[in-house]
Amino acid sequence: MDQTTMIMLEYDKMKEALRDYAVSYEGRRHIDELEPLTVAGVVRRALDETAEAKLLLDKGASVPLPSLEGIDRIVSLLHTGYLFDEQDFTAVHTFLHSCGQLRKYMAGKRDIAPGISSYASSMQELAKLKGEIERCIRFGRVDDQASKNLERVRKKIAIVKERIQKKIAAILSRHGSILQENLVSVRGGRYVIPVKREYHKTIKGSVLDQSTSGQTVFVEPEEVAHLQSELGMLEADEAREEGIVLSALTGLLESASADLLLNIEITGTYDFIFAKAKYSRTLGGRNVLLSDSGRIQVDGARHPFMLKTMVPLRLELGSGYRSLIITGPNTGGKTVALKTLGLLTLMVQSGLLVPVEEGSTFTVFTKVLSAIGDGQSIEQSLSTFSAQIRRLIGMVDAADRHTLLLIDELAAGTDPGEGMSLSIAILEELSRRGAMIMVTTHFNELKTFAARTPGFQNARMEFDVETLEPLYRLTIGEAGQSYAIQIATKLGMAAGIIERSQEILHRQKPLPVLQPDDAAEAQIPAQAEAAQGEETAQSLDPLETDQSNGEGNRDPAADDQGKASAAPARKLEVGDAVYVSSYGRTGIVYEPEDAMGMVGVMIQKEKIRINQKRLKLFIEKNELYPEDYDFDIIFESKEDRKKSKLMQRKHVEGLSIIREPDSKP
């Protein structure tokens, strides 16, 4: 699966949440390596396993998963020459005992969990190893009965220790007055008595240590020295015999290592399956159907990270159409809809039960690709548009009938006319390749495209205009709108601006797109800004002139011709918005008509000279700009404006403004 897509859809965040439910290092390893499966049969099995585990948990069962505490260290040291100690074998015994319990438990659950119960039957009992550990290791130490030699040595040790203790007790009784304390200490593994410094020569023996203050010396009495030497030799014999026992157990463990590793693997698999079941329970997850015909029908879908705040979605794709165009206002939940379908699809293909209603159907895809968010790269200085186009190029190359494509704000961030045209071309190609597509957009033209193009369908996100709150309800079969004017009204936009914007909207005409280099410096009047916003929705595309769109989409040229016949023509002035018939676009006059009848017009920052016969007055300049508006903001580049201001203040050697010659139509 595409890693960029999984990041966009927060698949890794989902895995982190899932990881919290694993109890062993092996279960967590399975989760760390988890990726969506792409074979339908394998996905079906993984889903059913999770459903079986969830059923056991729902019935209140306490599954005896074996503990793997300390086992990872043991596995890492197998066949390295390491001699395992008593604590290691205690951990192995605990693990093998738990494996036996799990075998018995799963054997009794074959009727309700036939799939996952079969794994336990493959677990090995390792009775010989388990029995030897029980015989040789008890209470965390090698038992006396582990070997005959060990038993004999420990009996001798017990006899020598008893003799030493009797002699020490007699010495304490005789010399109590010169002792600092009436007790026995151990220094260097040998028994000593604490004697006051000034009397230490009274007792025959060796001084082995003294207190920090120097007031007490620790003396090994001469009469027990030979017994202590004998004890030391016996303890060395004991350690050697214990080593022999541990070595035999180590050999037995390593000979059974393959079966031990199998048990560990099965334990990790169970931990993984039950972690998925536990996580699915917290989501209210359900098992789903898998379509073999490429159909998605999801009811009550919720995003795993928005369970309490999200209104459940209903999505349908693959029945009559494979491409869904979602429109609606900003913050209306369009992106959430994309992410919900995307993440739930990845989760289903990972064997997870997802928060949907019973009977929901998903399709297994070999590729899920998304272009969600700005995707900008600071290092590469990519714009939002450029970053998305790069993603789209990859999507087009990869698209086929087994691909799900999720695209947010298709071709946004560029010229509306070109962006819309590019969007349609991209969607046509993706559809031709058979991909399943879900796209959000603000382009009105795409609504018309979806409505009349086979394989495409419109959908809208519902919005409460009164409260300005998104309803997060997706309605399939209907196109949405941006609610820009309604939102602006509710937020307190000036009444004059609202009235003017509604007037422009009702005229359904393309308006000039004014694009100064620096919007903040330009200070474009509010009416001009409104004009810019409306051109996106009303740009002149062949789709919008179709008769099926109603009379609201008339040709601006025809409208203006009617106006021209009804009112006397006037000379075009700088700042007038004009319709250029040969371009099918609107522009702004930057130079009035000359003696040859040629007028300077700027269209999308390109300056052209064109005969006035090809121009029709669209909006007079006084409707767009204040009386004293500085048109250099529109017609001159930011750099040239700065140069001009500097040259007005003083002479600068070598500073000049070079203007490109005007284009000709």
PDB file of C-alpha atoms in Angstrom, residues 333-503:
ATOM      1  CA  GLY A 333     -17.439  17.497   6.325  1.00  0.00           C
ATOM      2  CA  LYS A 334     -16.435  16.691   2.747  1.00  0.00           C
ATOM      3  CA  THR A 335     -12.848  15.877   3.725  1.00  0.00           C
ATOM      4  CA  VAL A 336     -14.053  13.855   6.716  1.00  0.00           C
ATOM      5  CA  ALA A 337     -16.161  11.768   4.340  1.00  0.00           C
ATOM      6  CA  LEU A 338     -13.086  11.001   2.238  1.00  0.00           C
ATOM      7  CA  LYS A 339     -10.974  10.115   5.260  1.00  0.00           C
ATOM      8  CA  THR A 340     -13.721   7.994   6.751  1.00  0.00           C
ATOM      9  CA  LEU A 341     -14.117   5.820   3.671  1.00  0.00           C
ATOM     10  CA  GLY A 342     -10.353   5.635   3.169  1.00  0.00           C
ATOM     11  CA  LEU A 343      -9.408   4.645   6.717  1.00  0.00           C
ATOM     12  CA  LEU A 344     -12.301   2.221   7.135  1.00  0.00           C
ATOM     13  CA  THR A 345     -11.310   0.518   3.881  1.00  0.00           C
ATOM     14  CA  LEU A 346      -7.720   0.113   5.096  1.00  0.00           C
ATOM     15  CA  MET A 347      -8.957  -1.161   8.458  1.00  0.00           C
ATOM     16  CA  VAL A 348     -11.281  -3.713   6.867  1.00  0.00           C
ATOM     17  CA  GLN A 349      -8.409  -4.952   4.716  1.00  0.00           C
ATOM     18  CA  SER A 350      -6.358  -5.255   7.918  1.00  0.00           C
ATOM     19  CA  GLY A 351      -8.924  -7.588   9.477  1.00  0.00           C
ATOM     20  CA  LEU A 352     -10.499  -5.035  11.816  1.00  0.00           C
ATOM     21  CA  LEU A 353     -14.174  -4.685  12.583  1.00  0.00           C
ATOM     22  CA  VAL A 354     -15.232  -1.116  11.821  1.00  0.00           C
ATOM     23  CA  PRO A 355     -17.901   1.288  13.148  1.00  0.00           C
ATOM     24  CA  VAL A 356     -20.658   0.760  10.577  1.00  0.00           C
ATOM     25  CA  GLU A 357     -24.155  -0.715  10.566  1.00  0.00           C
ATOM     26  CA  GLU A 358     -24.854  -4.397   9.965  1.00  0.00           C
ATOM     27  CA  GLY A 359     -24.862  -5.401   6.304  1.00  0.00           C
ATOM     28  CA  SER A 360     -22.347  -2.765   5.201  1.00  0.00           C
ATOM     29  CA  THR A 361     -20.330  -3.866   2.184  1.00  0.00           C
ATOM     30  CA  PHE A 362     -16.749  -3.059   1.241  1.00  0.00           C
ATOM     31  CA  THR A 363     -14.546  -3.912  -1.719  1.00  0.00           C
ATOM     32  CA  VAL A 364     -10.972  -5.169  -1.442  1.00  0.00           C
ATOM     33  CA  PHE A 365      -8.578  -2.917  -3.374  1.00  0.00           C
ATOM     34  CA  THR A 366      -5.001  -3.639  -4.352  1.00  0.00           C
ATOM     35  CA  LYS A 367      -4.263   0.088  -4.185  1.00  0.00           C
ATOM     36  CA  VAL A 368      -5.778   2.914  -2.151  1.00  0.00           C
ATOM     37  CA  LEU A 369      -4.397   6.315  -3.154  1.00  0.00           C
ATOM     38  CA  SER A 370      -5.322   9.695  -1.712  1.00  0.00           C
ATOM     39  CA  ALA A 371      -4.587  13.362  -2.268  1.00  0.00           C
ATOM     40  CA  ILE A 372      -5.879  14.968   0.913  1.00  0.00           C
ATOM     41  CA  GLY A 373      -4.524  18.111   2.550  1.00  0.00           C
ATOM     42  CA  ASP A 374      -2.113  20.613   1.073  1.00  0.00           C
ATOM     43  CA  GLY A 375       0.772  18.125   0.851  1.00  0.00           C
ATOM     44  CA  GLN A 376       3.249  20.988   0.624  1.00  0.00           C
ATOM     45  CA  SER A 377       6.974  20.343   0.828  1.00  0.00           C
ATOM     46  CA  ILE A 378       9.006  23.231   2.227  1.00  0.00           C
ATOM     47  CA  GLU A 379      12.232  21.645   1.063  1.00  0.00           C
ATOM     48  CA  GLN A 380      11.052  21.509  -2.549  1.00  0.00           C
ATOM     49  CA  SER A 381       9.106  24.797  -2.359  1.00  0.00           C
ATOM     50  CA  LEU A 382       6.057  23.187  -3.912  1.00  0.00           C
ATOM     51  CA  SER A 383       2.760  25.018  -3.986  1.00  0.00           C
ATOM     52  CA  THR A 384      -0.453  23.319  -2.969  1.00  0.00           C
ATOM     53  CA  PHE A 385      -1.460  22.953  -6.601  1.00  0.00           C
ATOM     54  CA  SER A 386       1.911  21.571  -7.698  1.00  0.00           C
ATOM     55  CA  ALA A 387       1.982  19.066  -4.853  1.00  0.00           C
ATOM     56  CA  GLN A 388      -1.492  17.806  -5.723  1.00  0.00           C
ATOM     57  CA  ILE A 389      -0.678  17.553  -9.421  1.00  0.00           C
ATOM     58  CA  ARG A 390       2.317  15.381  -8.624  1.00  0.00           C
ATOM     59  CA  ARG A 391       0.086  13.093  -6.604  1.00  0.00           C
ATOM     60  CA  LEU A 392      -2.497  13.045  -9.397  1.00  0.00           C
ATOM     61  CA  ILE A 393       0.128  12.075 -11.963  1.00  0.00           C
ATOM     62  CA  GLY A 394       0.979   9.055  -9.827  1.00  0.00           C
ATOM     63  CA  MET A 395      -2.712   8.252  -9.407  1.00  0.00           C
ATOM     64  CA  VAL A 396      -3.337   8.306 -13.142  1.00  0.00           C
ATOM     65  CA  ASP A 397      -0.386   5.984 -13.727  1.00  0.00           C
ATOM     66  CA  ALA A 398      -1.535   3.526 -11.036  1.00  0.00           C
ATOM     67  CA  ALA A 399      -5.293   3.595 -11.621  1.00  0.00           C
ATOM     68  CA  ASP A 400      -7.133   0.418 -12.581  1.00  0.00           C
ATOM     69  CA  ARG A 401     -10.327  -1.405 -11.598  1.00  0.00           C
ATOM     70  CA  HIS A 402      -8.776  -2.476  -8.305  1.00  0.00           C
ATOM     71  CA  THR A 403      -7.837   1.047  -7.201  1.00  0.00           C
ATOM     72  CA  LEU A 404      -9.676   3.409  -4.841  1.00  0.00           C
ATOM     73  CA  LEU A 405      -8.845   7.083  -5.360  1.00  0.00           C
ATOM     74  CA  LEU A 406      -9.688   9.789  -2.803  1.00  0.00           C
ATOM     75  CA  ILE A 407      -9.098  13.357  -3.957  1.00  0.00           C
ATOM     76  CA  ASP A 408      -9.782  16.461  -1.872  1.00  0.00           C
ATOM     77  CA  GLU A 409     -10.469  19.793  -3.657  1.00  0.00           C
ATOM     78  CA  LEU A 410      -9.447  18.585  -7.102  1.00  0.00           C
ATOM     79  CA  ALA A 411      -7.239  21.085  -9.005  1.00  0.00           C
ATOM     80  CA  ALA A 412      -7.779  23.825  -6.417  1.00  0.00           C
ATOM     81  CA  GLY A 413      -5.293  26.668  -6.042  1.00  0.00           C
ATOM     82  CA  THR A 414      -5.060  27.618  -9.717  1.00  0.00           C
ATOM     83  CA  ASP A 415      -6.994  29.512 -12.400  1.00  0.00           C
ATOM     84  CA  PRO A 416     -10.643  28.389 -12.056  1.00  0.00           C
ATOM     85  CA  GLY A 417     -11.192  27.910 -15.771  1.00  0.00           C
ATOM     86  CA  GLU A 418      -8.044  25.893 -16.319  1.00  0.00           C
ATOM     87  CA  GLY A 419      -8.486  24.041 -13.031  1.00  0.00           C
ATOM     88  CA  MET A 420     -11.993  23.004 -13.972  1.00  0.00           C
ATOM     89  CA  SER A 421     -10.920  21.854 -17.447  1.00  0.00           C
ATOM     90  CA  LEU A 422      -7.994  19.912 -16.016  1.00  0.00           C
ATOM     91  CA  SER A 423     -10.265  18.341 -13.418  1.00  0.00           C
ATOM     92  CA  ILE A 424     -12.680  17.042 -16.014  1.00  0.00           C
ATOM     93  CA  ALA A 425      -9.872  15.643 -18.158  1.00  0.00           C
ATOM     94  CA  ILE A 426      -8.307  13.888 -15.146  1.00  0.00           C
ATOM     95  CA  LEU A 427     -11.640  12.435 -14.018  1.00  0.00           C
ATOM     96  CA  GLU A 428     -12.406  11.198 -17.520  1.00  0.00           C
ATOM     97  CA  GLU A 429      -9.071   9.386 -17.706  1.00  0.00           C
ATOM     98  CA  LEU A 430      -9.376   7.881 -14.228  1.00  0.00           C
ATOM     99  CA  SER A 431     -12.882   6.714 -15.050  1.00  0.00           C
ATOM    100  CA  ARG A 432     -11.675   5.234 -18.343  1.00  0.00           C
ATOM    101  CA  ARG A 433      -9.132   3.205 -16.396  1.00  0.00           C
ATOM    102  CA  GLY A 434     -11.940   1.806 -14.243  1.00  0.00           C
ATOM    103  CA  ALA A 435     -10.840   3.215 -10.872  1.00  0.00           C
ATOM    104  CA  MET A 436     -13.309   3.881  -8.079  1.00  0.00           C
ATOM    105  CA  ILE A 437     -13.169   7.601  -7.333  1.00  0.00           C
ATOM    106  CA  MET A 438     -14.409   9.864  -4.564  1.00  0.00           C
ATOM    107  CA  VAL A 439     -13.707  13.572  -5.124  1.00  0.00           C
ATOM    108  CA  THR A 440     -14.556  16.796  -3.304  1.00  0.00           C
ATOM    109  CA  THR A 441     -14.707  20.076  -5.222  1.00  0.00           C
ATOM    110  CA  HIS A 442     -15.995  23.642  -5.271  1.00  0.00           C
ATOM    111  CA  PHE A 443     -16.190  23.784  -9.070  1.00  0.00           C
ATOM    112  CA  ASN A 444     -19.819  24.201 -10.113  1.00  0.00           C
ATOM    113  CA  GLU A 445     -18.969  22.896 -13.568  1.00  0.00           C
ATOM    114  CA  LEU A 446     -18.103  19.496 -12.122  1.00  0.00           C
ATOM    115  CA  LYS A 447     -21.669  19.190 -10.812  1.00  0.00           C
ATOM    116  CA  THR A 448     -22.962  19.450 -14.370  1.00  0.00           C
ATOM    117  CA  PHE A 449     -20.256  17.100 -15.576  1.00  0.00           C
ATOM    118  CA  ALA A 450     -21.170  14.491 -12.970  1.00  0.00           C
ATOM    119  CA  ALA A 451     -24.897  14.871 -13.647  1.00  0.00           C
ATOM    120  CA  ARG A 452     -24.624  14.070 -17.338  1.00  0.00           C
ATOM    121  CA  THR A 453     -21.604  11.754 -17.555  1.00  0.00           C
ATOM    122  CA  PRO A 454     -22.156   7.984 -17.288  1.00  0.00           C
ATOM    123  CA  GLY A 455     -20.328   6.434 -14.337  1.00  0.00           C
ATOM    124  CA  PHE A 456     -20.433   9.636 -12.272  1.00  0.00           C
ATOM    125  CA  GLN A 457     -22.801  10.761  -9.523  1.00  0.00           C
ATOM    126  CA  ASN A 458     -23.222  13.940  -7.481  1.00  0.00           C
ATOM    127  CA  ALA A 459     -23.430  14.101  -3.699  1.00  0.00           C
ATOM    128  CA  ARG A 460     -23.648  16.984  -1.271  1.00  0.00           C
ATOM    129  CA  MET A 461     -22.840  17.636   2.350  1.00  0.00           C
ATOM    130  CA  GLU A 462     -25.823  19.135   4.154  1.00  0.00           C
ATOM    131  CA  PHE A 463     -25.417  22.521   5.868  1.00  0.00           C
ATOM    132  CA  ASP A 464     -27.664  24.464   8.270  1.00  0.00           C
ATOM    133  CA  VAL A 465     -27.747  27.996   6.871  1.00  0.00           C
ATOM    134  CA  GLU A 466     -29.517  29.360   9.953  1.00  0.00           C
ATOM    135  CA  THR A 467     -26.953  28.189  12.497  1.00  0.00           C
ATOM    136  CA  LEU A 468     -23.938  28.122  10.139  1.00  0.00           C
ATOM    137  CA  GLU A 469     -23.324  24.591  11.388  1.00  0.00           C
ATOM    138  CA  PRO A 470     -22.370  21.689   9.133  1.00  0.00           C
ATOM    139  CA  LEU A 471     -24.741  18.759   9.439  1.00  0.00           C
ATOM    140  CA  TYR A 472     -22.211  16.202   8.162  1.00  0.00           C
ATOM    141  CA  ARG A 473     -24.979  14.396   6.298  1.00  0.00           C
ATOM    142  CA  LEU A 474     -24.051  13.142   2.857  1.00  0.00           C
ATOM    143  CA  THR A 475     -26.902  13.098   0.349  1.00  0.00           C
ATOM    144  CA  ILE A 476     -26.166  11.135  -2.800  1.00  0.00           C
ATOM    145  CA  GLY A 477     -27.776  12.190  -6.073  1.00  0.00           C
ATOM    146  CA  GLU A 478     -27.861  15.911  -5.330  1.00  0.00           C
ATOM    147  CA  ALA A 479     -25.237  18.616  -5.824  1.00  0.00           C
ATOM    148  CA  GLY A 480     -24.391  21.063  -3.053  1.00  0.00           C
ATOM    149  CA  GLN A 481     -23.510  24.730  -2.967  1.00  0.00           C
ATOM    150  CA  SER A 482     -20.933  26.814  -1.145  1.00  0.00           C
ATOM    151  CA  TYR A 483     -23.395  29.013   0.845  1.00  0.00           C
ATOM    152  CA  ALA A 484     -20.770  31.746   0.638  1.00  0.00           C
ATOM    153  CA  ILE A 485     -23.242  34.641   0.554  1.00  0.00           C
ATOM    154  CA  GLN A 486     -25.420  33.188   3.317  1.00  0.00           C
ATOM    155  CA  ILE A 487     -22.413  32.623   5.541  1.00  0.00           C
ATOM    156  CA  ALA A 488     -21.117  36.125   4.857  1.00  0.00           C
ATOM    157  CA  THR A 489     -24.536  37.559   5.738  1.00  0.00           C
ATOM    158  CA  LYS A 490     -24.724  35.665   9.024  1.00  0.00           C
ATOM    159  CA  LEU A 491     -21.225  36.794   9.943  1.00  0.00           C
ATOM    160  CA  GLY A 492     -22.139  40.470   9.469  1.00  0.00           C
ATOM    161  CA  MET A 493     -20.853  41.427   6.013  1.00  0.00           C
ATOM    162  CA  ALA A 494     -22.024  44.918   4.959  1.00  0.00           C
ATOM    163  CA  ALA A 495     -25.525  44.911   3.465  1.00  0.00           C
ATOM    164  CA  GLY A 496     -24.396  46.790   0.360  1.00  0.00           C
ATOM    165  CA  ILE A 497     -21.808  44.161  -0.441  1.00  0.00           C
ATOM    166  CA  ILE A 498     -24.303  41.354   0.101  1.00  0.00           C
ATOM    167  CA  GLU A 499     -26.857  43.015  -2.186  1.00  0.00           C
ATOM    168  CA  ARG A 500     -24.257  43.592  -4.878  1.00  0.00           C
ATOM    169  CA  SER A 501     -23.001  40.001  -4.674  1.00  0.00           C
ATOM    170  CA  GLN A 502     -26.569  38.690  -5.032  1.00  0.00           C
ATOM    171  CA  GLU A 503     -27.110  40.954  -8.032  1.00  0.00           C
TER     172      GLU A 503
END
